[in-house]
Protein backbone atom coordinates (compact mmCIF):
# COMPACT_ATOMS: atom_id res chain seq x y z
CA MET A 1 11.38 0.15 3.39
CA SER A 2 12.57 -1.74 0.06
CA PHE A 3 12.78 -0.70 -3.73
CA GLY A 4 9.42 -0.68 -5.26
CA LEU A 5 10.17 -2.33 -8.14
CA ALA A 6 6.86 -2.92 -10.15
CA LEU A 7 5.90 1.15 -9.31
CA LEU A 8 9.34 2.29 -11.10
CA CYS A 9 8.22 -0.12 -14.16
CA ARG A 10 4.95 1.21 -14.73
CA ALA A 11 6.57 4.77 -14.87
CA VAL A 12 9.09 3.64 -16.98
CA GLU A 13 6.22 2.07 -18.59
CA ARG A 14 4.12 6.02 -19.05
CA HIS A 15 6.89 8.36 -19.05
CA GLY A 16 9.73 6.19 -20.53
CA ARG A 17 13.26 7.46 -18.41
CA VAL A 18 12.36 8.62 -14.93
CA ALA A 19 15.38 9.55 -11.96
CA ARG A 20 14.85 8.16 -8.92
CA VAL A 21 15.97 9.53 -5.57
CA VAL A 22 16.68 7.34 -2.51
CA VAL A 23 17.68 8.27 0.90
CA ALA A 24 20.87 6.42 1.58
CA GLU A 25 21.90 7.76 4.33
CA VAL A 26 20.52 9.58 7.55
CA ALA A 27 23.01 11.52 10.08
CA GLY A 28 20.73 13.55 13.14
CA SER A 29 17.71 14.32 12.28
CA ALA A 30 15.60 14.33 9.18
CA PRO A 31 12.46 13.79 7.36
CA ARG A 32 12.17 10.59 5.94
CA GLU A 33 14.49 7.30 7.24
CA VAL A 34 16.79 5.43 5.10
CA GLY A 35 14.97 3.64 2.18
CA ALA A 36 12.31 6.95 1.61
CA ALA A 37 11.97 7.10 -2.32
CA MET A 38 10.52 9.51 -4.78
CA LEU A 39 10.48 9.24 -9.03
CA VAL A 40 10.68 12.06 -11.43
CA TRP A 41 10.20 12.29 -15.23
CA ASP A 42 9.90 15.15 -17.82
CA GLU A 43 7.04 16.89 -18.55
CA GLY A 44 8.00 18.80 -21.15
CA THR A 45 7.00 22.12 -19.38
CA GLY A 46 8.76 20.79 -16.93
CA PHE A 47 8.62 17.76 -14.17
CA GLY A 48 6.25 15.19 -12.80
CA GLN A 49 6.76 13.29 -9.94
CA SER A 50 5.35 10.90 -6.99
CA GLY A 51 6.83 9.27 -3.76
CA THR A 52 8.44 11.87 -1.13
CA ILE A 53 11.90 12.48 0.57
CA GLY A 54 10.05 14.24 3.11
CA GLY A 55 9.33 17.77 1.03
CA GLY A 56 10.20 21.00 1.58
CA ALA A 57 13.36 22.54 -0.30
CA LEU A 58 15.69 18.66 0.06
CA GLU A 59 13.15 17.88 -2.29
CA LEU A 60 11.83 20.30 -4.11
CA MET A 61 16.20 20.90 -4.87
CA ALA A 62 16.66 16.74 -5.56
CA ALA A 63 13.99 16.99 -7.72
CA GLU A 64 15.13 19.36 -9.93
CA ALA A 65 18.02 17.95 -9.90
CA ALA A 66 17.25 14.37 -10.85
CA LEU A 67 17.22 14.38 -14.17
CA THR A 68 20.63 16.18 -14.85
CA ARG A 69 22.13 14.35 -11.80
CA LYS A 70 23.50 11.45 -10.71
CA GLY A 71 25.05 9.08 -8.05
CA LEU A 72 25.23 9.90 -3.96
CA THR A 73 24.77 13.44 -3.41
CA ARG A 74 25.10 14.46 1.03
CA HIS A 75 22.60 17.34 2.21
CA PRO A 76 23.24 19.54 5.33
CA LEU A 77 19.53 20.46 6.65
CA GLY A 78 20.71 24.00 8.09
CA PRO A 79 20.50 26.95 6.45
CA GLU A 80 21.48 26.04 2.96
CA LEU A 81 18.35 24.88 2.14
CA GLY A 82 15.86 26.91 5.18
CA GLN A 83 15.58 23.92 6.62
CA CYS A 84 16.00 23.26 10.77
CA CYS A 85 16.49 19.65 11.85
CA GLY A 86 19.66 20.05 12.27
CA GLY A 87 20.95 16.46 10.58
CA ALA A 88 22.20 15.59 7.04
CA VAL A 89 21.12 13.37 4.48
CA THR A 90 22.56 11.72 1.55
CA LEU A 91 20.47 10.22 -1.56
CA LEU A 92 21.48 8.47 -4.24
CA THR A 93 20.19 9.81 -8.12
CA GLU A 94 19.69 7.25 -10.67
CA HIS A 95 18.10 6.89 -13.95
CA PHE A 96 16.12 4.08 -15.15
CA ASP A 97 14.18 3.18 -18.35
CA ALA A 98 13.88 -0.32 -20.00
CA GLN A 99 17.18 -1.91 -20.10
CA THR A 100 17.71 -1.01 -17.11
CA LEU A 101 15.01 -2.16 -15.69
CA ALA A 102 15.79 -5.12 -17.56
CA ALA A 103 18.62 -6.53 -15.30
CA LEU A 104 16.58 -5.95 -12.07
CA ASP A 105 14.33 -8.44 -12.95
CA GLY A 106 14.42 -11.02 -10.94
CA ARG A 107 16.19 -10.11 -7.58
CA ASP A 108 15.37 -10.23 -4.23
CA VAL A 109 17.61 -8.03 -3.27
CA ILE A 110 18.91 -5.06 -4.97
CA ALA A 111 22.60 -3.61 -4.33
CA ARG A 112 24.65 -1.13 -6.51
CA GLY A 113 28.15 1.01 -6.40
CA PRO A 114 30.74 1.92 -7.70
CA GLY A 115 33.69 -1.16 -8.41
CA GLU A 116 33.87 -4.21 -6.68
CA MET A 117 31.16 -5.56 -4.92
CA PRO A 118 32.26 -5.38 -1.06
CA LEU A 119 32.56 -8.13 0.79
CA ALA A 120 30.17 -6.33 3.79
CA VAL A 121 27.83 -6.02 0.69
CA ARG A 122 27.90 -9.97 -0.17
CA ARG A 123 27.40 -11.00 3.29
CA VAL A 124 23.71 -9.27 3.02
CA ILE A 125 22.75 -10.72 -0.23
CA ASP A 126 23.98 -14.14 1.20
CA ARG A 127 21.83 -14.16 4.86
CA ALA A 128 18.97 -13.07 2.38
CA ARG A 129 19.42 -15.93 0.23
CA ALA A 130 20.31 -18.57 2.79
CA ARG A 131 18.48 -17.09 5.66
CA GLY A 132 15.68 -16.41 4.26
CA GLU A 133 16.61 -12.58 5.96
CA VAL A 134 15.37 -9.12 4.79
CA PRO A 135 18.13 -6.56 5.16
CA GLY A 136 16.77 -2.74 5.70
CA ALA A 137 17.89 -0.34 3.09
CA GLN A 138 21.40 0.96 3.90
CA LEU A 139 24.62 2.22 2.96
CA VAL A 140 27.93 0.01 2.82
CA GLN A 141 30.63 1.40 1.87
CA GLY A 142 29.39 3.43 -1.03
CA TRP A 143 26.67 0.70 -2.06
CA MET A 144 22.90 0.67 -1.72
CA VAL A 145 21.32 -2.19 -1.10
CA GLU A 146 17.81 -2.56 -0.86
CA PRO A 147 15.28 -5.66 -1.19
CA VAL A 148 13.01 -5.61 -3.11
CA ARG A 149 9.21 -4.76 -2.17
CA ARG A 150 6.94 -7.17 -2.63
CA PRO A 151 3.48 -6.00 -1.25
CA THR A 152 1.95 -8.59 1.56
CA LEU A 153 -1.79 -7.14 1.88
CA PRO A 154 -3.92 -7.94 -0.52
CA VAL A 155 -7.17 -5.36 0.07
CA TRP A 156 -10.36 -5.96 -0.95
CA ILE A 157 -12.64 -3.42 -1.30
CA TRP A 158 -16.28 -3.68 -2.21
CA GLY A 159 -18.55 -0.60 -2.83
CA ALA A 160 -17.37 2.34 -4.81
CA GLY A 161 -19.27 5.02 -3.44
CA HIS A 162 -18.52 7.41 -1.57
CA VAL A 163 -16.26 5.61 1.48
CA GLY A 164 -15.22 3.56 -0.59
CA ARG A 165 -13.62 5.96 -3.11
CA ALA A 166 -12.24 7.61 0.29
CA LEU A 167 -10.76 4.53 1.46
CA VAL A 168 -9.07 3.93 -1.81
CA SER A 169 -7.41 7.62 -2.08
CA VAL A 170 -6.07 6.90 2.17
CA LEU A 171 -4.66 3.07 0.99
CA ALA A 172 -3.32 3.52 -2.51
CA PRO A 173 -0.31 5.55 -1.69
CA LEU A 174 0.97 1.98 0.41
CA PRO A 175 3.50 -0.05 -0.58
CA ASP A 176 2.55 -2.91 0.69
CA VAL A 177 -1.04 -3.04 -0.08
CA VAL A 178 -3.19 -4.75 -2.68
CA LEU A 179 -6.31 -3.30 -3.97
CA THR A 180 -9.03 -4.58 -5.44
CA TRP A 181 -12.35 -2.68 -5.97
CA VAL A 182 -15.16 -4.32 -6.64
CA ASP A 183 -18.73 -2.71 -7.32
CA THR A 184 -21.95 -4.24 -9.63
CA GLY A 185 -20.95 -1.82 -12.09
CA PRO A 186 -18.25 0.06 -14.40
CA GLU A 187 -20.24 3.37 -14.04
CA ARG A 188 -19.70 3.18 -10.58
CA PHE A 189 -16.44 4.04 -10.28
CA PRO A 190 -14.60 7.21 -11.03
CA ASN A 191 -13.35 8.31 -14.30
CA ASP A 192 -9.77 7.94 -12.55
CA ILE A 193 -8.45 5.15 -10.29
CA PRO A 194 -5.46 5.39 -8.84
CA GLU A 195 -2.55 3.33 -10.35
CA GLY A 196 -2.21 0.04 -8.92
CA VAL A 197 -5.68 0.25 -8.36
CA THR A 198 -7.56 -3.09 -10.22
CA ALA A 199 -11.57 -2.33 -11.03
CA LEU A 200 -13.09 -4.95 -10.95
CA PRO A 201 -16.86 -3.77 -12.26
CA VAL A 202 -19.43 -7.09 -11.94
CA PRO A 203 -23.26 -7.47 -11.48
CA ALA A 204 -23.20 -10.38 -8.68
CA PRO A 205 -19.88 -9.40 -6.49
CA GLU A 206 -20.59 -12.14 -4.14
CA ARG A 207 -19.07 -14.77 -7.46
CA ALA A 208 -16.07 -12.59 -7.15
CA MET A 209 -15.19 -13.50 -3.79
CA SER A 210 -13.62 -16.40 -4.76
CA ARG A 211 -11.12 -14.79 -6.40
CA ALA A 212 -9.67 -12.57 -4.01
CA PRO A 213 -6.90 -14.73 -1.62
CA ARG A 214 -7.80 -16.69 1.63
CA ASP A 215 -4.92 -14.30 3.47
CA ALA A 216 -7.20 -10.83 2.01
CA ALA A 217 -8.78 -8.23 4.01
CA HIS A 218 -12.16 -7.33 3.13
CA LEU A 219 -14.06 -4.39 3.03
CA ILE A 220 -17.81 -4.57 2.82
CA LEU A 221 -19.85 -1.05 2.29
CA THR A 222 -22.14 -1.09 -1.14
CA TYR A 223 -24.87 0.93 -1.72
CA SER A 224 -27.00 -2.23 -0.45
CA HIS A 225 -27.88 -3.98 2.47
CA GLU A 226 -28.35 -6.95 1.25
CA ILE A 227 -25.67 -7.19 -1.16
CA ASP A 228 -23.67 -6.44 2.11
CA LEU A 229 -26.01 -9.16 3.98
CA THR A 230 -24.55 -11.34 0.43
CA LEU A 231 -20.88 -10.89 0.56
CA CYS A 232 -20.54 -11.51 4.17
CA HIS A 233 -21.86 -15.22 3.52
CA ALA A 234 -19.64 -14.81 0.32
CA ALA A 235 -16.53 -14.22 2.34
CA LEU A 236 -17.74 -16.92 5.53
CA SER A 237 -17.91 -19.52 3.29
CA HIS A 238 -14.55 -18.30 1.24
CA GLY A 239 -12.28 -17.87 4.00
CA PHE A 240 -10.02 -14.26 4.88
CA ALA A 241 -7.98 -12.69 7.32
CA PHE A 242 -9.85 -10.31 7.91
CA CYS A 243 -13.74 -9.40 6.89
CA GLY A 244 -14.95 -5.78 7.94
CA LEU A 245 -19.01 -4.55 7.24
CA ILE A 246 -20.23 -0.95 7.51
CA GLY A 247 -22.76 -0.43 9.26
CA SER A 248 -24.86 0.17 12.80
CA ASP A 249 -25.23 -1.95 15.92
CA THR A 250 -28.35 -2.33 14.40
CA LYS A 251 -27.77 -3.47 11.19
CA TRP A 252 -25.13 -5.18 13.03
CA ALA A 253 -27.76 -7.21 14.89
CA ARG A 254 -29.77 -8.15 12.08
CA PHE A 255 -27.06 -9.35 9.43
CA ARG A 256 -26.28 -11.38 12.52
CA LYS A 257 -29.43 -13.49 12.98
CA ARG A 258 -29.08 -14.02 9.23
CA LEU A 259 -25.58 -15.20 8.36
CA GLN A 260 -26.82 -17.50 11.53
CA ALA A 261 -30.25 -18.50 9.76
CA LEU A 262 -27.73 -19.40 6.34
CA GLY A 263 -25.65 -21.84 8.58
CA HIS A 264 -22.34 -20.03 10.10
CA THR A 265 -21.92 -20.53 13.88
CA SER A 266 -21.61 -17.46 16.32
CA ALA A 267 -18.13 -18.10 16.77
CA GLN A 268 -17.57 -17.91 12.64
CA ILE A 269 -19.65 -14.48 12.14
CA ASP A 270 -17.54 -13.09 15.33
CA ALA A 271 -14.78 -13.35 12.63
CA ILE A 272 -16.75 -10.27 10.77
CA CYS A 273 -15.59 -6.71 12.34
CA CYS A 274 -18.73 -4.28 12.04
CA PRO A 275 -19.01 -1.30 12.54
CA ILE A 276 -15.58 -0.50 11.05
CA GLY A 277 -13.69 2.74 11.65
CA HIS A 278 -13.60 4.89 14.92
CA LYS A 279 -16.86 7.07 16.37
CA ALA A 280 -15.33 9.78 17.63
CA LEU A 281 -13.74 10.11 14.04
CA GLY A 282 -17.61 11.39 13.02
CA LYS A 283 -19.31 10.16 9.33
CA HIS A 284 -17.86 11.80 7.22
CA PRO A 285 -16.55 9.44 4.57
CA GLN A 286 -13.55 10.57 4.70
CA ALA A 287 -12.97 9.73 8.49
CA ILE A 288 -14.78 6.69 8.34
CA ALA A 289 -11.67 6.02 5.94
CA ILE A 290 -8.66 6.65 8.13
CA GLY A 291 -10.32 5.19 11.10
CA THR A 292 -10.65 1.63 9.24
CA VAL A 293 -7.19 2.43 7.85
CA ALA A 294 -6.40 2.77 10.94
CA GLN A 295 -7.43 -0.58 12.02
CA LEU A 296 -5.71 -1.97 9.02
CA LEU A 297 -2.64 -0.90 9.64
CA ASN A 298 -2.31 -1.86 13.10
CA TRP A 299 -3.69 -4.97 12.87
CA GLN A 300 -0.81 -5.20 9.91
CA ASN A 301 2.01 -4.48 12.41
CA GLU A 302 0.58 -6.37 15.09
CA LYS A 303 1.01 -9.43 12.93
CA ASP A 304 -1.73 -11.10 15.55
CA HIS A 305 -5.33 -10.90 13.84
CA ALA A 306 -6.50 -9.87 16.61
CA TRP A 307 -8.95 -7.33 15.63
CA PRO A 308 -11.82 -6.48 17.59
CA THR A 309 -15.09 -7.60 16.86
CA HIS A 310 -16.57 -4.30 17.96
CA SER A 311 -15.38 -1.36 17.50
CA SER A 312 -16.26 2.12 18.59
CA ALA A 313 -17.44 3.15 15.30
CA SER A 314 -21.12 3.61 14.16
CA ARG A 315 -22.57 4.28 10.95
CA ALA A 316 -26.53 4.67 10.76
């Protein structure tokens, strides 16, 4: 896990003073890992929250106290909290505003704690600078060390229909994903677009393909087969890390012929994954989204770009 500085900056910009509660240390069984964090802010009649440190009584207690508490606290996960995990969690609660955030600008590793920085913490930071090693989130001699989260996976979703909206709802909370959402007009998008998602209405979507980084993953699922085909052609011409197309085997067979007629080789066309998702999950938009995101996460974890050109999905 890592320090979500961009998310914190947006929260401070919107709410002013924000508390961040992070799991600093875990002993035994616990609902979340070290580095898991949530943000809490005052909403007048109560508090607002984003992120999670595991839910349940621990999270509720920590959220209720977040704006009045600072520093490290240890919590056994037993009868006192009505939990039976059996372990213990150490939480670090900090408060941030525009001024304190400015002091974090430009850092790749954020380390803070009482007194002079321990030698062990300096060594962690020096290794990160000298060798490019990304340290894991950890509590070192009372100092919390976290790498700054840099989203690593640009995902472009082409289409704001039911499946596109379902995909955005699943992908938007993931910390390593940067989402760009494209459709033919602003009226195609919902009124409430998740925080951090860039909506891009363009009358001719294929013209926006040149804006995408060549290491992006593309998910093509517009309301028009002709637009889908044009986007596949644009993606093949531009380059991509992954390109997935929603559709049936019949649709893909027709697309293959038309893409070949446009000058793309069979080997190039094979780089497009169609259909996307998992057939066994069904054709409900949310089910298609879950299957597709599972593929995406599996690919990201393996880091070998070994997407199957034909999944077990099918959609008419």
